[in-house]
Amino acid sequence: MSLKMEIIKSIEYLAENSELNQNDIYGFKYFDSPLVGFTSIQNLLFRKYKKIIGDFHLQPEEFFEPPIKEGTVIVWILPVSRIVRESNRLENRFPSLYWALQREYGEKFNMHIRSYIQNFLIKAGYRAVSPMLSDKWQRLDNTEVGIASTWSERHAAYAAGLGTFSLNDGFITKKGIAHRCGSVITDAVIDSKNTVYSNHLANCLYFNKKQECGMCISRCPAGAITEEGHNKTICDRYTYKTIQKQQGNFYKVKTTGCGLCQTDVPCEYSIPEEEAI
Ligand code: B12
Ligand code: SF4
Ligand code: SF4
């Protein structure tokens, strides 16, 4: 089996079988079958992100000392399972219990995939780093583009052709906008032909159908989404302060998340209207 297939099969296997993708108390899975994408570290988008996001955003090779000269960025999308989405669809103020458990424990499973793929590649003789496991990864709250970080996994997913951004900043893939994603960078050179989108908002109806949509605007209880886009400061305050204070203890989680704008919207399960690409 090629290295590429081994990586895809491993992530699929983990999503299907890992106990970490399962909530035993309520008997549901956090995520369904994943999408996996690959792109060269030489993809020009990574250079462009230094301008689009900021100089603080690292290029793939900058996660290594000494830097790697060639290699691949591996990205996966973990679609939030139907049962979790359906529970969040019913909510209009706070995220559902199942969504909060997915945010807290589903992300632990995502971390497990990051470290599994990183270690698998190292054992196979390559160099590999998952940015979210690296001490070079940092969240930054006051940049010119607002809250950001030194490695955006959605921007990596865009470079790997897995989808595009949207009015609310969420990343719309073939399996919809309700997902979490992960990434690993390696010096292994893996074949990576992928979809190239006409622009970074191509999958969102608000942009490709001349403002026909905006459903996520009314889904946001905090008023963080308007026709101008997503206000990260309002979203951050609502998600990580208001909801956390109100529901955190009740749900027994440290991080509830929110994601109301990712459920009960036309882009929840798929790219709304495939001809968008
Ligand atoms: C900081 C952070 C936040 C901040 C800021 C979010 C943001 N927009 O950046 C806050 C606290 C608000 C937040 C909230 C949430 N988050 Co958050 N967050 C992150 C984190 C840790 C870093 C994000 C980052 O670095 N952003 C960088 C900046 C630059 O991104 P940006 O401003 O959105 O980028 C815009 C520009 O680049 C612009 N642009 C302009 N010109 C061009 C040109 C090109 C070519 C391109 C590509 C783009 C572009 O388009 C982009 C979108 O508008 C990531 C994990 C990670 N390491 O990636 C998770 C992450 C983004 N969060 C995630 C999630 C799920 C959430 C929540 C739903 C909470 C929850 N879990 O319940 C909400 C949803 C908010 C929303 N509407 O998107 C997921 C997103 C998955 C998805 N479905 O899209 C991530 C990827 C975590 C993960 N590993 O899965 N989050
Ligand atoms: S709900 Fe509509 S406007 Fe909002 S992100 Fe989805 S497609 Fe775009
Ligand atoms: S995640 Fe942020 S933008 Fe989305 S509904 Fe919640 S507060 Fe609003």
Short mmCIF file of C-alpha atoms and ligand atoms in Angstrom, two decimals:
data_model
loop_
_atom_site.label_atom_id
_atom_site.label_comp_id
_atom_site.label_asym_id
_atom_site.label_seq_id
_atom_site.Cartn_x
_atom_site.Cartn_y
_atom_site.Cartn_z
CA MET A 1 0.00 0.00 0.00
CA SER A 2 1.32 3.51 -0.81
CA LEU A 3 2.20 5.86 2.06
CA LYS A 4 -0.72 8.08 0.99
CA MET A 5 -3.21 5.19 1.23
CA GLU A 6 -1.75 4.09 4.59
CA ILE A 7 -2.36 7.59 5.99
CA ILE A 8 -5.90 7.80 4.61
CA LYS A 9 -6.76 4.29 5.86
CA SER A 10 -5.29 4.99 9.32
CA ILE A 11 -7.40 8.13 9.81
CA GLU A 12 -10.50 6.33 8.52
CA TYR A 13 -9.77 3.37 10.80
CA LEU A 14 -9.38 5.61 13.85
CA ALA A 15 -12.64 7.45 13.11
CA GLU A 16 -14.45 4.14 12.72
CA ASN A 17 -12.91 2.22 15.64
CA SER A 18 -11.21 4.42 18.21
CA GLU A 19 -12.86 4.48 21.63
CA LEU A 20 -11.87 8.13 21.80
CA ASN A 21 -14.38 8.89 19.03
CA GLN A 22 -17.15 7.43 21.14
CA ASN A 23 -19.15 8.83 24.03
CA ASP A 24 -19.86 5.80 26.22
CA ILE A 25 -22.23 7.52 28.64
CA TYR A 26 -24.73 8.63 26.00
CA GLY A 27 -23.70 6.11 23.32
CA PHE A 28 -22.91 8.30 20.35
CA LYS A 29 -19.96 9.03 18.05
CA TYR A 30 -18.45 12.50 17.83
CA PHE A 31 -17.43 12.28 14.18
CA ASP A 32 -18.37 10.46 10.98
CA SER A 33 -16.07 9.23 8.24
CA PRO A 34 -13.31 11.79 7.48
CA LEU A 35 -12.09 13.59 4.36
CA VAL A 36 -8.31 13.59 3.92
CA GLY A 37 -6.31 15.99 1.70
CA PHE A 38 -2.66 16.54 0.83
CA THR A 39 -0.71 19.49 -0.52
CA SER A 40 2.96 20.23 -1.14
CA ILE A 41 4.74 22.42 1.40
CA GLN A 42 5.75 24.42 -1.67
CA ASN A 43 2.13 25.38 -2.43
CA LEU A 44 2.36 29.14 -3.05
CA LEU A 45 -0.65 29.73 -0.81
CA PHE A 46 1.52 29.15 2.26
CA ARG A 47 3.76 32.04 1.13
CA LYS A 48 0.66 34.17 0.44
CA TYR A 49 -0.68 33.50 3.96
CA LYS A 50 2.23 35.58 5.29
CA LYS A 51 0.46 38.56 3.67
CA ILE A 52 -3.19 37.46 3.94
CA ILE A 53 -2.93 36.47 7.62
CA GLY A 54 0.33 38.04 8.83
CA ASP A 55 4.04 37.46 9.10
CA PHE A 56 3.46 35.55 12.36
CA HIS A 57 1.69 32.75 10.43
CA LEU A 58 4.32 30.07 9.89
CA GLN A 59 5.11 28.37 6.62
CA PRO A 60 5.12 24.56 6.85
CA GLU A 61 8.93 24.26 6.83
CA GLU A 62 9.23 26.73 9.72
CA PHE A 63 7.93 24.09 12.13
CA PHE A 64 11.21 22.17 11.67
CA GLU A 65 14.74 22.90 12.84
CA PRO A 66 16.60 22.75 10.51
CA PRO A 67 13.75 23.52 8.06
CA ILE A 68 12.65 20.80 5.63
CA LYS A 69 13.11 21.56 1.92
CA GLU A 70 10.37 19.43 0.45
CA GLY A 71 7.37 17.61 1.81
CA THR A 72 3.64 17.51 2.31
CA VAL A 73 0.93 18.99 4.49
CA ILE A 74 -1.68 16.36 5.40
CA VAL A 75 -5.10 17.69 6.45
CA TRP A 76 -8.24 15.88 7.58
CA ILE A 77 -11.83 16.95 8.13
CA LEU A 78 -13.85 15.22 10.86
CA PRO A 79 -17.55 15.80 10.06
CA VAL A 80 -19.58 16.21 13.24
CA SER A 81 -21.90 13.18 13.50
CA ARG A 82 -25.56 13.50 12.54
CA ILE A 83 -26.85 12.93 16.09
CA VAL A 84 -24.68 15.77 17.43
CA ARG A 85 -25.70 18.12 14.60
CA GLU A 86 -29.37 17.29 15.11
CA SER A 87 -29.17 18.09 18.80
CA ASN A 88 -27.54 21.45 18.05
CA ARG A 89 -30.16 22.26 15.40
CA LEU A 90 -32.79 22.36 18.14
CA GLU A 91 -30.91 25.00 20.11
CA ASN A 92 -31.00 28.75 19.58
CA ARG A 93 -29.19 30.17 22.60
CA PHE A 94 -26.56 27.74 23.84
CA PRO A 95 -24.96 24.70 22.21
CA SER A 96 -26.50 21.32 22.99
CA LEU A 97 -24.94 18.95 25.53
CA TYR A 98 -23.82 16.64 22.70
CA TRP A 99 -22.15 19.54 20.84
CA ALA A 100 -20.30 20.56 24.01
CA LEU A 101 -19.13 16.97 24.58
CA GLN A 102 -18.00 16.85 20.94
CA ARG A 103 -16.03 20.11 21.44
CA GLU A 104 -14.37 18.84 24.63
CA TYR A 105 -13.78 15.12 23.99
CA GLY A 106 -13.96 15.10 20.18
CA GLU A 107 -11.00 17.49 20.15
CA LYS A 108 -9.11 15.05 22.42
CA PHE A 109 -9.73 12.40 19.75
CA ASN A 110 -8.53 14.87 17.08
CA MET A 111 -5.33 15.37 19.15
CA HIS A 112 -4.91 11.59 19.22
CA ILE A 113 -5.05 11.49 15.38
CA ARG A 114 -2.48 14.30 15.20
CA SER A 115 -0.05 12.44 17.44
CA TYR A 116 -0.79 9.04 15.81
CA ILE A 117 -0.03 10.30 12.27
CA GLN A 118 3.00 12.29 13.43
CA ASN A 119 4.47 9.20 15.19
CA PHE A 120 3.54 6.84 12.36
CA LEU A 121 5.57 8.98 9.92
CA ILE A 122 8.51 9.30 12.32
CA LYS A 123 8.58 5.52 12.79
CA ALA A 124 8.54 5.13 8.99
CA GLY A 125 11.76 7.22 8.85
CA TYR A 126 10.38 10.65 7.97
CA ARG A 127 10.39 13.93 9.83
CA ALA A 128 6.91 14.99 10.93
CA VAL A 129 5.26 17.62 13.13
CA SER A 130 1.64 18.30 13.90
CA PRO A 131 1.57 22.10 14.36
CA MET A 132 -1.02 21.88 17.15
CA LEU A 133 1.40 19.66 19.12
CA SER A 134 4.35 21.96 18.50
CA ASP A 135 5.54 24.63 20.92
CA LYS A 136 5.71 26.95 17.90
CA TRP A 137 1.90 26.99 17.80
CA GLN A 138 0.40 29.96 19.60
CA ARG A 139 -2.97 31.70 19.66
CA LEU A 140 -2.63 35.48 19.15
CA ASP A 141 -5.48 37.75 20.23
CA ASN A 142 -4.49 41.14 18.85
CA THR A 143 -3.28 40.88 15.29
CA GLU A 144 -4.26 43.05 12.33
CA VAL A 145 -6.73 40.31 11.36
CA GLY A 146 -8.05 40.00 14.92
CA ILE A 147 -7.84 36.71 16.81
CA ALA A 148 -5.57 34.34 14.89
CA SER A 149 -2.71 31.88 15.40
CA THR A 150 0.64 30.79 14.05
CA TRP A 151 -0.96 27.93 12.06
CA SER A 152 -4.53 27.98 10.82
CA GLU A 153 -5.74 24.45 10.07
CA ARG A 154 -8.57 25.78 7.88
CA HIS A 155 -6.08 27.66 5.70
CA ALA A 156 -4.12 24.40 5.38
CA ALA A 157 -7.37 22.64 4.42
CA TYR A 158 -8.03 25.32 1.78
CA ALA A 159 -4.54 24.77 0.35
CA ALA A 160 -5.28 21.02 0.26
CA GLY A 161 -8.45 21.67 -1.77
CA LEU A 162 -10.85 20.42 0.90
CA GLY A 163 -13.26 23.39 0.78
CA THR A 164 -13.59 27.15 1.17
CA PHE A 165 -14.38 29.75 3.81
CA SER A 166 -17.78 31.44 4.17
CA LEU A 167 -19.67 34.49 5.41
CA ASN A 168 -19.33 33.26 9.00
CA ASP A 169 -15.65 32.20 8.54
CA GLY A 170 -16.63 28.50 8.85
CA PHE A 171 -15.03 26.16 6.31
CA ILE A 172 -17.50 24.55 3.86
CA THR A 173 -16.43 21.08 2.64
CA LYS A 174 -18.15 18.30 0.66
CA LYS A 175 -19.37 17.07 4.06
CA GLY A 176 -20.56 20.49 5.11
CA ILE A 177 -19.47 23.21 7.51
CA ALA A 178 -20.00 21.34 10.82
CA HIS A 179 -16.65 19.67 11.41
CA ARG A 180 -13.29 19.88 13.14
CA CYS A 181 -10.04 19.58 11.24
CA GLY A 182 -6.44 18.57 11.89
CA SER A 183 -3.05 18.62 10.20
CA VAL A 184 0.45 17.13 10.14
CA ILE A 185 3.48 18.36 8.15
CA THR A 186 6.11 15.90 6.92
CA ASP A 187 9.17 15.76 4.69
CA ALA A 188 7.67 12.74 2.91
CA VAL A 189 6.77 13.76 -0.64
CA ILE A 190 3.23 12.53 -1.27
CA ASP A 191 1.37 12.96 -4.54
CA SER A 192 -1.18 15.75 -4.05
CA LYS A 193 -3.29 16.83 -6.98
CA ASN A 194 -6.31 18.61 -5.59
CA THR A 195 -9.26 20.88 -6.28
CA VAL A 196 -8.38 24.50 -6.90
CA TYR A 197 -11.24 26.84 -6.02
CA SER A 198 -11.94 30.02 -7.96
CA ASN A 199 -11.77 32.00 -4.71
CA HIS A 200 -11.68 31.45 -0.96
CA LEU A 201 -15.46 31.99 -0.56
CA ALA A 202 -16.66 29.94 -3.56
CA ASN A 203 -18.71 27.39 -1.57
CA CYS A 204 -20.79 29.96 0.35
CA LEU A 205 -24.19 30.85 -1.12
CA TYR A 206 -23.94 34.40 0.14
CA PHE A 207 -21.06 35.05 -2.24
CA ASN A 208 -21.70 32.67 -5.13
CA LYS A 209 -25.46 33.27 -5.44
CA LYS A 210 -25.37 37.05 -5.10
CA GLN A 211 -26.30 37.31 -1.42
CA GLU A 212 -28.93 34.56 -1.56
CA CYS A 213 -28.61 33.16 1.97
CA GLY A 214 -27.19 34.67 5.15
CA MET A 215 -29.03 32.02 7.21
CA CYS A 216 -26.11 31.85 9.63
CA ILE A 217 -26.70 35.52 10.55
CA SER A 218 -29.96 34.71 12.33
CA ARG A 219 -28.56 31.48 13.85
CA CYS A 220 -26.00 33.45 15.86
CA PRO A 221 -27.44 34.38 19.30
CA ALA A 222 -24.60 36.83 19.94
CA GLY A 223 -25.01 38.99 16.84
CA ALA A 224 -21.46 38.09 15.81
CA ILE A 225 -22.41 37.53 12.14
CA THR A 226 -23.65 40.32 9.88
CA GLU A 227 -23.61 40.96 6.15
CA GLU A 228 -20.10 42.31 6.74
CA GLY A 229 -18.92 38.92 8.02
CA HIS A 230 -17.92 37.37 11.35
CA ASN A 231 -16.86 39.42 14.36
CA LYS A 232 -14.38 37.17 16.13
CA THR A 233 -14.25 39.21 19.34
CA ILE A 234 -18.02 39.00 19.89
CA CYS A 235 -17.98 35.29 19.01
CA ASP A 236 -15.05 34.60 21.33
CA ARG A 237 -16.65 36.49 24.23
CA TYR A 238 -19.99 34.74 23.80
CA THR A 239 -18.55 31.26 23.24
CA TYR A 240 -15.76 31.21 25.78
CA LYS A 241 -17.20 33.50 28.48
CA THR A 242 -21.03 33.73 28.36
CA ILE A 243 -21.80 30.14 27.36
CA GLN A 244 -18.96 28.73 29.38
CA LYS A 245 -20.21 30.50 32.52
CA GLN A 246 -23.84 29.52 31.93
CA GLN A 247 -23.46 25.95 30.75
CA GLY A 248 -19.90 24.78 31.51
CA ASN A 249 -20.57 23.31 34.96
CA PHE A 250 -23.97 22.01 33.96
CA TYR A 251 -22.48 20.14 31.01
CA LYS A 252 -19.37 19.24 33.08
CA VAL A 253 -16.94 20.45 30.39
CA LYS A 254 -14.13 23.00 30.34
CA THR A 255 -14.99 24.13 26.78
CA THR A 256 -18.54 24.06 25.47
CA GLY A 257 -17.90 25.63 22.03
CA CYS A 258 -21.01 26.93 20.25
CA GLY A 259 -21.39 26.11 16.54
CA LEU A 260 -25.01 27.25 16.25
CA CYS A 261 -23.98 28.93 12.96
CA GLN A 262 -22.84 25.52 11.68
CA THR A 263 -26.15 23.71 12.20
CA ASP A 264 -29.61 24.30 10.74
CA VAL A 265 -28.04 26.16 7.81
CA PRO A 266 -28.01 25.21 4.09
CA CYS A 267 -24.28 24.44 4.15
CA GLU A 268 -24.49 22.16 7.21
CA TYR A 269 -24.11 18.79 5.41
CA SER A 270 -22.65 19.61 1.99
CA ILE A 271 -21.55 22.34 -0.39
CA PRO A 272 -24.88 24.06 -1.06
CA GLU A 273 -25.28 23.62 -4.83
CA GLU A 274 -22.30 21.66 -6.12
CA GLU A 275 -21.88 23.89 -9.18
CA ALA A 276 -20.43 26.44 -6.76
CA ILE A 277 -16.94 24.98 -7.35
C1 B12 B 1 -8.65 31.30 17.21
C2 B12 B 1 -9.76 30.33 16.86
C3 B12 B 1 -11.07 30.77 17.03
C4 B12 B 1 -11.41 32.23 17.25
C5 B12 B 1 -11.26 32.99 15.90
C6 B12 B 1 -11.79 32.22 14.66
C7 B12 B 1 -11.21 32.70 13.31
N1 B12 B 1 -12.06 33.08 12.38
O1 B12 B 1 -10.00 32.71 13.12
C8 B12 B 1 -12.86 32.12 17.82
C9 B12 B 1 -12.77 32.08 19.33
C10 B12 B 1 -13.82 33.23 17.39
C11 B12 B 1 -13.29 30.74 17.34
C12 B12 B 1 -14.60 30.31 17.31
C13 B12 B 1 -15.01 29.07 16.82
N2 B12 B 1 -14.22 28.06 16.48
CO1 B12 B 1 -12.27 28.19 16.42
N3 B12 B 1 -10.40 28.16 16.22
C14 B12 B 1 -9.48 29.05 16.37
C15 B12 B 1 -8.10 28.45 16.02
C16 B12 B 1 -7.46 27.98 17.34
C17 B12 B 1 -7.13 29.35 15.24
C18 B12 B 1 -7.79 30.03 14.04
C19 B12 B 1 -6.82 30.87 13.25
O2 B12 B 1 -5.62 30.75 13.34
N4 B12 B 1 -7.36 31.73 12.40
C20 B12 B 1 -6.56 32.53 11.50
C21 B12 B 1 -7.39 33.64 10.92
C22 B12 B 1 -6.52 34.43 9.97
O3 B12 B 1 -8.49 33.07 10.23
P1 B12 B 1 -9.68 33.94 9.61
O4 B12 B 1 -9.60 35.32 10.07
O5 B12 B 1 -10.94 33.15 9.82
O6 B12 B 1 -9.27 33.91 8.04
C23 B12 B 1 -9.98 34.71 7.09
C24 B12 B 1 -9.01 35.42 6.15
O7 B12 B 1 -7.84 34.64 5.91
C25 B12 B 1 -9.89 35.59 4.92
N5 B12 B 1 -9.19 35.74 3.66
C26 B12 B 1 -9.06 36.95 3.07
N6 B12 B 1 -8.45 36.83 1.90
C27 B12 B 1 -8.18 35.51 1.71
C28 B12 B 1 -7.55 34.85 0.63
C29 B12 B 1 -7.35 33.44 0.69
C30 B12 B 1 -6.70 32.70 -0.44
C31 B12 B 1 -7.81 32.72 1.85
C32 B12 B 1 -7.61 31.23 1.95
C33 B12 B 1 -8.46 33.40 2.93
C34 B12 B 1 -8.63 34.80 2.82
O8 B12 B 1 -10.72 34.41 4.89
C35 B12 B 1 -10.77 33.80 6.17
C36 B12 B 1 -12.22 33.62 6.59
O9 B12 B 1 -12.92 34.83 6.58
C37 B12 B 1 -8.53 27.24 15.11
C38 B12 B 1 -7.56 26.03 15.16
C39 B12 B 1 -6.43 26.24 14.18
N7 B12 B 1 -5.23 26.14 14.58
O10 B12 B 1 -6.67 26.53 12.99
C40 B12 B 1 -9.94 26.91 15.63
C41 B12 B 1 -11.00 26.54 14.59
C42 B12 B 1 -10.97 27.57 13.47
N8 B12 B 1 -12.25 26.69 15.34
C43 B12 B 1 -13.15 25.82 15.03
C44 B12 B 1 -14.48 25.82 15.53
C45 B12 B 1 -15.29 24.56 15.25
C46 B12 B 1 -14.98 26.93 16.22
C47 B12 B 1 -16.39 27.17 16.72
C48 B12 B 1 -17.57 26.53 15.96
C49 B12 B 1 -16.53 26.85 18.23
C50 B12 B 1 -16.91 25.43 18.52
N9 B12 B 1 -15.96 24.53 18.45
O11 B12 B 1 -18.03 25.11 18.82
C51 B12 B 1 -16.46 28.73 16.60
C52 B12 B 1 -16.89 29.12 15.16
C53 B12 B 1 -16.53 30.45 14.75
C54 B12 B 1 -16.75 30.66 13.26
N10 B12 B 1 -17.87 31.26 12.91
O12 B12 B 1 -15.93 30.24 12.44
C55 B12 B 1 -12.64 24.84 13.98
C56 B12 B 1 -13.26 25.24 12.62
C57 B12 B 1 -13.82 24.12 11.79
C58 B12 B 1 -14.88 24.65 10.81
N11 B12 B 1 -15.95 23.91 10.78
O13 B12 B 1 -14.72 25.67 10.19
C59 B12 B 1 -11.08 25.06 14.09
C60 B12 B 1 -10.31 24.87 12.79
C61 B12 B 1 -10.57 24.08 15.16
C62 B12 B 1 -10.32 22.69 14.60
N12 B12 B 1 -9.08 22.22 14.67
O14 B12 B 1 -11.21 22.05 14.07
N13 B12 B 1 -12.21 29.99 16.98
S1 SF4 B 2 -25.51 29.74 6.03
FE1 SF4 B 2 -25.46 30.56 3.94
S2 SF4 B 2 -24.36 32.53 4.12
FE2 SF4 B 2 -23.95 31.35 6.00
S3 SF4 B 2 -22.05 30.25 5.56
FE3 SF4 B 2 -23.72 28.85 4.99
S4 SF4 B 2 -24.06 29.21 2.80
FE4 SF4 B 2 -22.85 30.94 3.58
S1 SF4 B 3 -19.91 30.06 17.04
FE1 SF4 B 3 -19.71 32.28 17.22
S2 SF4 B 3 -20.50 33.06 15.27
FE2 SF4 B 3 -21.23 30.94 15.45
S3 SF4 B 3 -23.26 31.11 16.39
FE3 SF4 B 3 -21.79 30.82 18.07
S4 SF4 B 3 -21.26 32.91 18.75
FE4 SF4 B 3 -22.21 33.07 16.72
#
